[in-house]
Short mmCIF file of N, CA and C in Angstrom, two decimals:
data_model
loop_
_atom_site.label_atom_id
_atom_site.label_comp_id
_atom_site.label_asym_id
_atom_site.label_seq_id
_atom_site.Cartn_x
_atom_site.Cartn_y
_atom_site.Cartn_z
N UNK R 1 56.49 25.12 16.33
CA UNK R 1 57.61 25.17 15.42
C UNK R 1 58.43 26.41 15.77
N UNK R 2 59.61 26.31 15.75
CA UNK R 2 60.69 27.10 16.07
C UNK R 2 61.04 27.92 14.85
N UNK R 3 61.21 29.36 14.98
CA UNK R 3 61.84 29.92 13.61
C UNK R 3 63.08 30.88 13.89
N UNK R 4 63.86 30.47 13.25
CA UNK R 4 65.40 31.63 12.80
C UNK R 4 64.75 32.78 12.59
N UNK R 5 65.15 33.93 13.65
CA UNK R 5 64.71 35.20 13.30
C UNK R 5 65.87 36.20 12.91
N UNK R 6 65.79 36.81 12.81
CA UNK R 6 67.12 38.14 12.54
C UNK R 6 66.72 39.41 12.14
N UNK R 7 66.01 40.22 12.82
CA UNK R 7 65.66 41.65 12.90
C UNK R 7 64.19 41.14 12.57
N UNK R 8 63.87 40.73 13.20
CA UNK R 8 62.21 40.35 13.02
C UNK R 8 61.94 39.76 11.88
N UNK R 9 62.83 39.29 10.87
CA UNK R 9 62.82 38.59 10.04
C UNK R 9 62.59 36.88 10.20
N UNK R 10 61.67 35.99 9.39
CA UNK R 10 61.80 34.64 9.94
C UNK R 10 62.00 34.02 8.84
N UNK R 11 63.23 33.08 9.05
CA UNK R 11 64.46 32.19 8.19
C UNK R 11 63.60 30.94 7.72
N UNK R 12 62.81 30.03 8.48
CA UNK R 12 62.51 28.98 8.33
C UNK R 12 62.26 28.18 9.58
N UNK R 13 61.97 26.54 9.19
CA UNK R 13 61.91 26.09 10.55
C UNK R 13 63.30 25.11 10.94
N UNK R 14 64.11 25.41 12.10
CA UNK R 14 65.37 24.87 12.52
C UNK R 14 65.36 23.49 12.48
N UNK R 15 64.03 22.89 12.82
CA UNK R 15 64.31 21.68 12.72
C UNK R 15 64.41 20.99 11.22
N UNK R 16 63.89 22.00 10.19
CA UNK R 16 64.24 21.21 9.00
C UNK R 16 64.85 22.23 8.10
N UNK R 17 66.07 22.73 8.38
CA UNK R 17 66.36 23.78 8.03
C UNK R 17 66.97 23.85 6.63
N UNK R 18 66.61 24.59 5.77
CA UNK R 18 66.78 24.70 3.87
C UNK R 18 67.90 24.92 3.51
N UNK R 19 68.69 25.08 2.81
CA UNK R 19 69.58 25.84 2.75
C UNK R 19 70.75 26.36 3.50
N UNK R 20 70.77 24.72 4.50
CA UNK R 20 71.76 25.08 5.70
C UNK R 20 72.37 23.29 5.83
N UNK R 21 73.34 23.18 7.18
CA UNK R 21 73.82 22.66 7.04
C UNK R 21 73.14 22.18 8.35
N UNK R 22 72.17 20.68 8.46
CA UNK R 22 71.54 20.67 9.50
C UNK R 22 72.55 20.10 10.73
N UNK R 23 72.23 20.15 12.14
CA UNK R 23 72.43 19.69 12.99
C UNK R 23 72.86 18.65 13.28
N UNK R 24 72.65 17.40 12.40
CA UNK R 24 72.64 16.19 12.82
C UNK R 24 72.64 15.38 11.50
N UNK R 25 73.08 14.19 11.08
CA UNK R 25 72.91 13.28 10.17
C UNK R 25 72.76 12.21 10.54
N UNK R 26 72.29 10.97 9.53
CA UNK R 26 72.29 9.51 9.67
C UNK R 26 72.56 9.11 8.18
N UNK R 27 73.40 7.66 8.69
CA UNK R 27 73.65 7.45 6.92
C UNK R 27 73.13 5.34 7.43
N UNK R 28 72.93 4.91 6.64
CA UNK R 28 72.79 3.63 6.65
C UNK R 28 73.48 2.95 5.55
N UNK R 29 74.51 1.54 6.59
CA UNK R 29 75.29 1.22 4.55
C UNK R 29 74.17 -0.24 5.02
N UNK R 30 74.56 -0.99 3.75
CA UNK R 30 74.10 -2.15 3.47
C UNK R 30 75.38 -2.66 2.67
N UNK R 31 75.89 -3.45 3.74
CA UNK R 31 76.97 -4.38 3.51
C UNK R 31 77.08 -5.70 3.00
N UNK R 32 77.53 -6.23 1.73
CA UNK R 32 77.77 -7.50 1.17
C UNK R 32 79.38 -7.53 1.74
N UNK R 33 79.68 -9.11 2.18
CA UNK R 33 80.78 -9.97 2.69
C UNK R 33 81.48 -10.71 1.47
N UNK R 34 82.77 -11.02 1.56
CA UNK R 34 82.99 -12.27 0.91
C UNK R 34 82.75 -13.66 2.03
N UNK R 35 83.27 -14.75 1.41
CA UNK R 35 83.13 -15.60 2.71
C UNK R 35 84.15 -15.96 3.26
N UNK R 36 84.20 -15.60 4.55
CA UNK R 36 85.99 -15.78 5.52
C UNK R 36 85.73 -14.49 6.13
N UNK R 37 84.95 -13.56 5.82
CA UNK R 37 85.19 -11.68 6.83
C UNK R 37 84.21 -12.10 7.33
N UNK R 38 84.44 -11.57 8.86
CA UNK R 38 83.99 -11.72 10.07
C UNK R 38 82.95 -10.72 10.46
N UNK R 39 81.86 -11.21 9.92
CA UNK R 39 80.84 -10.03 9.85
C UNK R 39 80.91 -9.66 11.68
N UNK R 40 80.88 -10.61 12.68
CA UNK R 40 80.87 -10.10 13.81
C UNK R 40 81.73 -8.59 13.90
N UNK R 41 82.69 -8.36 13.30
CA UNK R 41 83.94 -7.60 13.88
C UNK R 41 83.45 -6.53 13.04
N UNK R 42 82.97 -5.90 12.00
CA UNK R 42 82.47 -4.84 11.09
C UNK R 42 82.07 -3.80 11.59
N UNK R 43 81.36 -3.80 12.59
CA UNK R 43 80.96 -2.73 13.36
C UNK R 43 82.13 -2.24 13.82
N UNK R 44 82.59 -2.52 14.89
CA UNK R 44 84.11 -2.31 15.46
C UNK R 44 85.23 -1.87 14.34
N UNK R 45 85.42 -2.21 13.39
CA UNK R 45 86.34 -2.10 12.28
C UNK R 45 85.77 -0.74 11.75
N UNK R 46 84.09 -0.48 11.49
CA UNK R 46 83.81 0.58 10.75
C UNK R 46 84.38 1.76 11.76
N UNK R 47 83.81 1.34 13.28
CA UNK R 47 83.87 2.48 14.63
C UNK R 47 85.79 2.99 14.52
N UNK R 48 86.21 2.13 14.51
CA UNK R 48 87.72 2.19 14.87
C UNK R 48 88.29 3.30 13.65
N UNK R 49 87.68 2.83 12.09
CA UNK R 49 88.25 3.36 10.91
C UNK R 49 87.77 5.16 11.57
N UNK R 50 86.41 4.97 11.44
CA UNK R 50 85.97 6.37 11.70
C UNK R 50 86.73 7.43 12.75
N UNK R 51 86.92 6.89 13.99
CA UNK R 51 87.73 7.35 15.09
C UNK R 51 89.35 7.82 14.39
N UNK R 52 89.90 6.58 13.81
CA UNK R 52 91.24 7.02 13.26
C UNK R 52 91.01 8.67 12.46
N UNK R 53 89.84 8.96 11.76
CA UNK R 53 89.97 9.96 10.73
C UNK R 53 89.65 10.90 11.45
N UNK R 54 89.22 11.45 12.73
CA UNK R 54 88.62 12.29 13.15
C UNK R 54 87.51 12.48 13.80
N UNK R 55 86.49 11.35 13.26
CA UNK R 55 85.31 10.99 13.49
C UNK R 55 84.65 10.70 14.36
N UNK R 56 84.85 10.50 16.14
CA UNK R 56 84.74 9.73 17.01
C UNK R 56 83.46 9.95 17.19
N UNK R 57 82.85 10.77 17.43
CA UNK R 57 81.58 11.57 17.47
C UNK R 57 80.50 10.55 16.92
N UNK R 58 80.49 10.02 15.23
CA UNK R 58 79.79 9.35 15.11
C UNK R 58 79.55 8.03 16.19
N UNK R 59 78.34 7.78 15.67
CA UNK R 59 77.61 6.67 16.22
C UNK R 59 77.54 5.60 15.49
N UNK R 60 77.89 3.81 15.68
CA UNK R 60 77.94 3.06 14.32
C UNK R 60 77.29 1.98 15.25
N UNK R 61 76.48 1.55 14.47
CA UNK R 61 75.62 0.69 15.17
C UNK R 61 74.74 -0.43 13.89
N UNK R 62 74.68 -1.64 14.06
CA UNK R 62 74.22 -2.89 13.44
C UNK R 62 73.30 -3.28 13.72
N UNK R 63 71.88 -3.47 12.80
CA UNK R 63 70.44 -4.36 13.05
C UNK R 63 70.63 -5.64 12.63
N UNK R 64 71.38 -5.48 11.81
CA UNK R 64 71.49 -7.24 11.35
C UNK R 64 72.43 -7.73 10.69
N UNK R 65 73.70 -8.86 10.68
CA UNK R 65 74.54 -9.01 9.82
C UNK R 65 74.03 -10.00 9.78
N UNK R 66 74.61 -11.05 8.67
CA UNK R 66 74.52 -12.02 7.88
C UNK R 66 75.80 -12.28 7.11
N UNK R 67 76.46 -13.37 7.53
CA UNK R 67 77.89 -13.77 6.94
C UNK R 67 77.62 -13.97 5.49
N UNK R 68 78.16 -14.19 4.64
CA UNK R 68 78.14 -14.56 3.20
C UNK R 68 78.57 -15.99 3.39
N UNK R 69 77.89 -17.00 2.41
CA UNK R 69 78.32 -18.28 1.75
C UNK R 69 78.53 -18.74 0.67
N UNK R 70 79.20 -19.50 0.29
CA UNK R 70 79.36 -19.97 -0.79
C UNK R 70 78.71 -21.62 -0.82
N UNK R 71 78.25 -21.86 -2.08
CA UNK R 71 78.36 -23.39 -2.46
C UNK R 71 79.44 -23.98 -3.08
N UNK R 72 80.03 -25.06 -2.81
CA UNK R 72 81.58 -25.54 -3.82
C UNK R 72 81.01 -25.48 -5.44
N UNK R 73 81.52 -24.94 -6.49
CA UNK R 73 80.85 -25.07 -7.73
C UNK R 73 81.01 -26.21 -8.24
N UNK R 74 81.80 -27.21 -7.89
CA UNK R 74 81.47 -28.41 -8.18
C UNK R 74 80.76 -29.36 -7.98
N UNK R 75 79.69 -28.65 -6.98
CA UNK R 75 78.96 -29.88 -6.68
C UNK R 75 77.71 -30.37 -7.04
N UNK R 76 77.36 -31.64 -7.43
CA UNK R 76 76.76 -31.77 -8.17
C UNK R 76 75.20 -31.10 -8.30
N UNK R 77 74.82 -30.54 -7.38
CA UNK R 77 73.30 -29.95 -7.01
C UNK R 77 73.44 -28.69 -8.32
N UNK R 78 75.03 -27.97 -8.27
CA UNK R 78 75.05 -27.25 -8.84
C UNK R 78 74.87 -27.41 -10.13
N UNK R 79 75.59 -28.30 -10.54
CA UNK R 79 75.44 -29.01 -12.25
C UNK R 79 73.63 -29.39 -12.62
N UNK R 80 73.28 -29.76 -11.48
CA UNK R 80 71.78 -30.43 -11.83
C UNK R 80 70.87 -29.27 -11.75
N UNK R 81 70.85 -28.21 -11.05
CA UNK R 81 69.90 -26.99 -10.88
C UNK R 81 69.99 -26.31 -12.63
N UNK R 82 71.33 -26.01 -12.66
CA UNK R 82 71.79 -25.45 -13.84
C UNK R 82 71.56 -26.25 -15.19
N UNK R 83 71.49 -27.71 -15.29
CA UNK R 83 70.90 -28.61 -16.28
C UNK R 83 69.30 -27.91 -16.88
N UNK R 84 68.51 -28.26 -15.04
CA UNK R 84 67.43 -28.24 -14.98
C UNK R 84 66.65 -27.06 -15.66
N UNK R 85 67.66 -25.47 -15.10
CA UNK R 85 66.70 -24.37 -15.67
C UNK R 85 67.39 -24.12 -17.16
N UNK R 86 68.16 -25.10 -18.15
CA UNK R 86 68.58 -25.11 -19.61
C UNK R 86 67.49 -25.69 -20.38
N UNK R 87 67.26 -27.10 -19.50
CA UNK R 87 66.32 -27.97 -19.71
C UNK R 87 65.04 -26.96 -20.13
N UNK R 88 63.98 -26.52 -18.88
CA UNK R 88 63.09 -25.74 -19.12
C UNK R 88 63.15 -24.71 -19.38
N UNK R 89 64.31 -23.40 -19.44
CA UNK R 89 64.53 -22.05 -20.33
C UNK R 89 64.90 -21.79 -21.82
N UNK R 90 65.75 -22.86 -22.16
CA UNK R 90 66.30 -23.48 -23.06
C UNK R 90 67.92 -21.93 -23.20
N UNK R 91 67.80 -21.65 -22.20
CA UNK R 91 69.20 -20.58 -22.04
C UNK R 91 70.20 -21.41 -20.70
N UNK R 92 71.07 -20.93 -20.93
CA UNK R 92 72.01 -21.40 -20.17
C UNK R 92 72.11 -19.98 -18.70
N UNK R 93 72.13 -20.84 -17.48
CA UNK R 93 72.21 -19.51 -16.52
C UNK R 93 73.50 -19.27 -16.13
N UNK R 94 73.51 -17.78 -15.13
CA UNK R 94 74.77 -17.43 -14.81
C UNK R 94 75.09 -17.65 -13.52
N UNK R 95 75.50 -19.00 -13.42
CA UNK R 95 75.95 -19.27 -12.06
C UNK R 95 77.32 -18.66 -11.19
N UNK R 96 77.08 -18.19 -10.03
CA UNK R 96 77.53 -17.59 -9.17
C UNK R 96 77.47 -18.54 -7.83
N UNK R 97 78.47 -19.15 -7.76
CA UNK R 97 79.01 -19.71 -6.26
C UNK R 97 78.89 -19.31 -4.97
N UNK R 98 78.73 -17.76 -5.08
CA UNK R 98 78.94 -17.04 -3.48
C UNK R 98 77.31 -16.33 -3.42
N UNK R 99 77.30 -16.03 -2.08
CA UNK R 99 76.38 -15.06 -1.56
C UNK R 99 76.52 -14.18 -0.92
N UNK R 100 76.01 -12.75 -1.12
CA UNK R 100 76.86 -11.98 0.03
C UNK R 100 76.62 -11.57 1.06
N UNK R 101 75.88 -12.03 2.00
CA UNK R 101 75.54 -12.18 3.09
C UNK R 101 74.28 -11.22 3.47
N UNK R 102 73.05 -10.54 2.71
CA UNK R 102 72.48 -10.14 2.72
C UNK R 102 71.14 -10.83 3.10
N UNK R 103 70.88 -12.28 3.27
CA UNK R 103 70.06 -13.17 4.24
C UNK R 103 70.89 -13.89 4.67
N UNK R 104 70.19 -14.41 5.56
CA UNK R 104 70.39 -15.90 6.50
C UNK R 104 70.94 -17.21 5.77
N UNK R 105 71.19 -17.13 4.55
CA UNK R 105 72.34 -18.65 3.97
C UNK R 105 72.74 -19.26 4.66
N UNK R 106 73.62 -18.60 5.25
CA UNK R 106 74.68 -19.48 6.39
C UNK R 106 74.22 -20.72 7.30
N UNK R 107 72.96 -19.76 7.46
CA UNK R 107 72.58 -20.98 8.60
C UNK R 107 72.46 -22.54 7.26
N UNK R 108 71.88 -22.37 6.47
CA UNK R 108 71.68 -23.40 5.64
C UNK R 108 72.93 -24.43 4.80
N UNK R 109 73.59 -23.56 4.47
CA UNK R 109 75.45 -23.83 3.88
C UNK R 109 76.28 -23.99 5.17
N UNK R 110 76.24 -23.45 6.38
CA UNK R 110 77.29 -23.26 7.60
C UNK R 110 76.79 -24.27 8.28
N UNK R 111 75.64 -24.12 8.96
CA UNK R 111 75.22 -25.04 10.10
C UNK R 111 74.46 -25.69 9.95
N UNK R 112 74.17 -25.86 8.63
CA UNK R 112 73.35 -27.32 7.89
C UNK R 112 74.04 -28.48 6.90
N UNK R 113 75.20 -27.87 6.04
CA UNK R 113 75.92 -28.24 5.39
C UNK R 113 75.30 -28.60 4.16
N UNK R 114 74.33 -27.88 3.86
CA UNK R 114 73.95 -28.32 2.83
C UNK R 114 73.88 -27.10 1.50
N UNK R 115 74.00 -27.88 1.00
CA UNK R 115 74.36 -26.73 -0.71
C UNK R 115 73.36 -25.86 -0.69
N UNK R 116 73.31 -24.55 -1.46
CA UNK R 116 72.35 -24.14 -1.46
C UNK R 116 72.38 -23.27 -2.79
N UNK R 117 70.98 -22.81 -3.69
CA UNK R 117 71.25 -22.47 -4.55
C UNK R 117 69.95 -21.60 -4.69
N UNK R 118 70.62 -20.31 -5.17
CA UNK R 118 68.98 -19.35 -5.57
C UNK R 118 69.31 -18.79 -6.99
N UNK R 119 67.80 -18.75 -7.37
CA UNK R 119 67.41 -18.74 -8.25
C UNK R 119 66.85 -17.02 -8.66
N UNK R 120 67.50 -16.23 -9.10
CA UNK R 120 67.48 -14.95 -8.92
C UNK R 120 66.16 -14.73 -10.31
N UNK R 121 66.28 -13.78 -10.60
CA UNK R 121 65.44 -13.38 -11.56
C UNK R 121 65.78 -11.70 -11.96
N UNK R 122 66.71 -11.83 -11.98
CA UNK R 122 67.42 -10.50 -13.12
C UNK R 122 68.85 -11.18 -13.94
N UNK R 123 69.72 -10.25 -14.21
CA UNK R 123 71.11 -10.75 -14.72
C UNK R 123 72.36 -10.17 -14.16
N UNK R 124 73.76 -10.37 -14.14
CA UNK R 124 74.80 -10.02 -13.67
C UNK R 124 75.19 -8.70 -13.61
N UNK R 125 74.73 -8.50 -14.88
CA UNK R 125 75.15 -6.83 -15.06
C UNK R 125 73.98 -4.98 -14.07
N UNK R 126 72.62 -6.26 -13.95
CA UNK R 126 71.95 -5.18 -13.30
C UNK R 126 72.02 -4.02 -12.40
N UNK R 127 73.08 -4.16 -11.78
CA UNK R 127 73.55 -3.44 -10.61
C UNK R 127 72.58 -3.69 -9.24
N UNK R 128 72.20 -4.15 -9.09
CA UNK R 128 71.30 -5.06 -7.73
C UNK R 128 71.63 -3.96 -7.07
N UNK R 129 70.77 -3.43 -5.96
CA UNK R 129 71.26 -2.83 -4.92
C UNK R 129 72.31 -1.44 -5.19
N UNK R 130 72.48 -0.95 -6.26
CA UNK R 130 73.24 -0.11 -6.51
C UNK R 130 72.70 1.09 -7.47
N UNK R 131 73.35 2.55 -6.71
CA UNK R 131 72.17 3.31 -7.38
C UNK R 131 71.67 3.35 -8.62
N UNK R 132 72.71 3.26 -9.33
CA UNK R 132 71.95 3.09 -10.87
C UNK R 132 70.96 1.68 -11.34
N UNK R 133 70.77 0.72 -10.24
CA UNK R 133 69.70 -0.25 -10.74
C UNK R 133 69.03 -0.45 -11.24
N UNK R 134 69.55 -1.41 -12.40
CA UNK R 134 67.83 -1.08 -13.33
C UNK R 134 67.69 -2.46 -13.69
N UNK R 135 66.80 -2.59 -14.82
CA UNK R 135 65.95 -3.94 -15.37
C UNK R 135 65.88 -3.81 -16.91
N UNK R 136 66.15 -4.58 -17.85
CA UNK R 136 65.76 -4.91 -19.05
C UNK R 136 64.37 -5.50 -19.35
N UNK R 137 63.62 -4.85 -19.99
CA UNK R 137 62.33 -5.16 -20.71
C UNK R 137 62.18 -6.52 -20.93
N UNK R 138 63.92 -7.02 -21.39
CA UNK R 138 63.68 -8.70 -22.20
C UNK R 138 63.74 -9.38 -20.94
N UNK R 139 64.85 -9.22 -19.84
CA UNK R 139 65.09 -9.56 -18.67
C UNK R 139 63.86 -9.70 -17.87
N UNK R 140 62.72 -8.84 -17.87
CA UNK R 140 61.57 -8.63 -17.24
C UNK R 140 61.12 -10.09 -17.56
N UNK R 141 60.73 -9.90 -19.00
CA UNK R 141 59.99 -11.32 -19.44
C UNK R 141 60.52 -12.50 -18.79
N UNK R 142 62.03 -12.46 -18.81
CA UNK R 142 62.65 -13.42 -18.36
C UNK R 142 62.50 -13.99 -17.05
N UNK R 143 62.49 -12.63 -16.65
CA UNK R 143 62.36 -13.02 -14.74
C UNK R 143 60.71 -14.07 -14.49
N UNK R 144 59.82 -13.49 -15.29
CA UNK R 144 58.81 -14.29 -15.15
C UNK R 144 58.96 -15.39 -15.53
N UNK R 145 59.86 -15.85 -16.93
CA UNK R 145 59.96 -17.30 -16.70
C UNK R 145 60.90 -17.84 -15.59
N UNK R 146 61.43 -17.26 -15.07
CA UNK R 146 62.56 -17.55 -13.47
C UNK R 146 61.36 -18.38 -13.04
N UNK R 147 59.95 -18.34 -12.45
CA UNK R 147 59.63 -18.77 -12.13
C UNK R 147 58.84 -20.23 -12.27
N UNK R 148 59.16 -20.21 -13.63
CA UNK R 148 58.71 -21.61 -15.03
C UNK R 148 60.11 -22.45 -14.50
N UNK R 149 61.15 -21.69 -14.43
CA UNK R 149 61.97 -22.66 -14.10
C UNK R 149 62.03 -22.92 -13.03
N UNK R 150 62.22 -22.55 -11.93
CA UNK R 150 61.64 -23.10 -10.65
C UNK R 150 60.29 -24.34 -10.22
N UNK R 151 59.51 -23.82 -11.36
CA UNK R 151 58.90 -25.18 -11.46
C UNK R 151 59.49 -26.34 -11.96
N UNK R 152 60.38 -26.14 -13.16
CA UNK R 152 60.50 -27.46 -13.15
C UNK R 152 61.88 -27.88 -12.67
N UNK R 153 61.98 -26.97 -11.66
CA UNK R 153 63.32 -27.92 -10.76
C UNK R 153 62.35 -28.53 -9.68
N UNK R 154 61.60 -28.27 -9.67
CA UNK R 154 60.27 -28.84 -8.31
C UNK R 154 60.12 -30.20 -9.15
N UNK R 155 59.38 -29.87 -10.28
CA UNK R 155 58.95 -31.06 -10.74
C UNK R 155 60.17 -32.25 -11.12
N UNK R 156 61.41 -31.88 -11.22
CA UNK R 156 62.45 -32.84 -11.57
C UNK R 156 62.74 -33.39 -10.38
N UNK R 157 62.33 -32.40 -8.99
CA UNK R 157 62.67 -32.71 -8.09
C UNK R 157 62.04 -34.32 -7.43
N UNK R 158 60.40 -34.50 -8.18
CA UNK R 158 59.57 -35.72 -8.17
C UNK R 158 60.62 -36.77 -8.22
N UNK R 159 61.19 -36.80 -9.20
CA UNK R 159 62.23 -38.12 -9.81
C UNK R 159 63.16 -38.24 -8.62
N UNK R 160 63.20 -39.86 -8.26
CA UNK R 160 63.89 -40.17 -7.61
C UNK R 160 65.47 -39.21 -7.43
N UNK R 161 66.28 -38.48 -6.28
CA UNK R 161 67.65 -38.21 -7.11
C UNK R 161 68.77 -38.33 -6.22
N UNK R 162 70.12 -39.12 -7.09
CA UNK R 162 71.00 -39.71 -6.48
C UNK R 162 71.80 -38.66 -5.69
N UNK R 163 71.62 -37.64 -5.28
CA UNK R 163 72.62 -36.78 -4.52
C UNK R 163 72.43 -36.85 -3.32
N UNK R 164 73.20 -37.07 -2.79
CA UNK R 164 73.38 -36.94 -0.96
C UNK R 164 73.50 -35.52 -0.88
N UNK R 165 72.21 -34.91 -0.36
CA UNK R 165 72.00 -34.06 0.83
C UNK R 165 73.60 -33.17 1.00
N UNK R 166 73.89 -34.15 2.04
CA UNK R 166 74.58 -33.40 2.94
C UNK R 166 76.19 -33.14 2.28
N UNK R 167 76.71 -33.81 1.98
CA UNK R 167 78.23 -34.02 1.28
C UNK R 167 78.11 -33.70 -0.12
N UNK R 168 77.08 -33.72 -0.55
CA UNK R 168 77.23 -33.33 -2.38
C UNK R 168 77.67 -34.27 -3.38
N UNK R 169 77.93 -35.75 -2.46
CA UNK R 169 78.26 -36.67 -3.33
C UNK R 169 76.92 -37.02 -4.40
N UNK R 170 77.67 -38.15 -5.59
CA UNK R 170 76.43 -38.78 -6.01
C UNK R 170 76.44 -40.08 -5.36
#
């Protein structure tokens, strides 16, 4: 270990230095999309913004994007999921059309064409992913029945059902 000296005095160790302004940083974002932005181009867009301000120095670099999707809210999978967890919650849920590209959807909505719908287990207001994130006590309970209802979209799922797959017709 290396130490800051100054008249035989020793400061600390440089590589993790206290009370100073270290050498080097890293920041990591975690990016949500709408659907239509070109997650390909983000990197480049962040590199370019940074460069304009002064910044060139940094380093911007991507492990994984994931486009955002949406399901059409009219379609009927949507009406029937949302029946289904009224049916067995006896609450009405808060459906949300989009995703923001934080998994793999796309492949399922983009290059499958098929609707897709998740079943979260908190509420709108939680702040997901954001520093102040938190959870409600009642919400807690709730989230555990998230998974009561998921059963019985499985089990409704038994019953014959008139939706086409792929187009969302009935």
């Amino acid at each position: 270990m290396e130490h800051a000296r100054s008249a035989g005095n020793v400061f600390g160790d440089i590589a993790k230095p206290a009370n100073a302004i270290p050498g080097h940083a890293q920041a990591v974002l975690q990016l949500r999309f709408v659907v239509g932005t070109g997650v390909e181009k983000a990197v480049d867009a962040i590199r370019a913004h940074l460069q304009r301000n002064g910044f060139a120095m940094v380093e911007v670099s991507a492990t994984q994007s994931f486009a955002a999707s949406r399901t059409d809210f009219d379609s009927p999978w949507v009406d029937w999921i949302a029946e289904s967890i009224r049916q067995t919650t006896g609450k009405a849920p808060a459906v949300l059309p989009n995703f923001g590209g934080s998994l793999p959807n796309d492949v399922f909505s983009d290059a499958l064409g098929l609707p897709t719908i998740w079943v979260p287990h908190s509420y709108p207001g939680c702040s997901q992913h954001a520093p102040d994130e938190h959870i409600l006590w009642s919400v807690t309970e709730e989230a555990l029945a998230s998974w009561r209802a998921c059963s019985g979209i499985w089990a409704r799922c038994r019953v014959p059902c008139r939706i086409s797959r792929r187009a969302g017709h009935p």
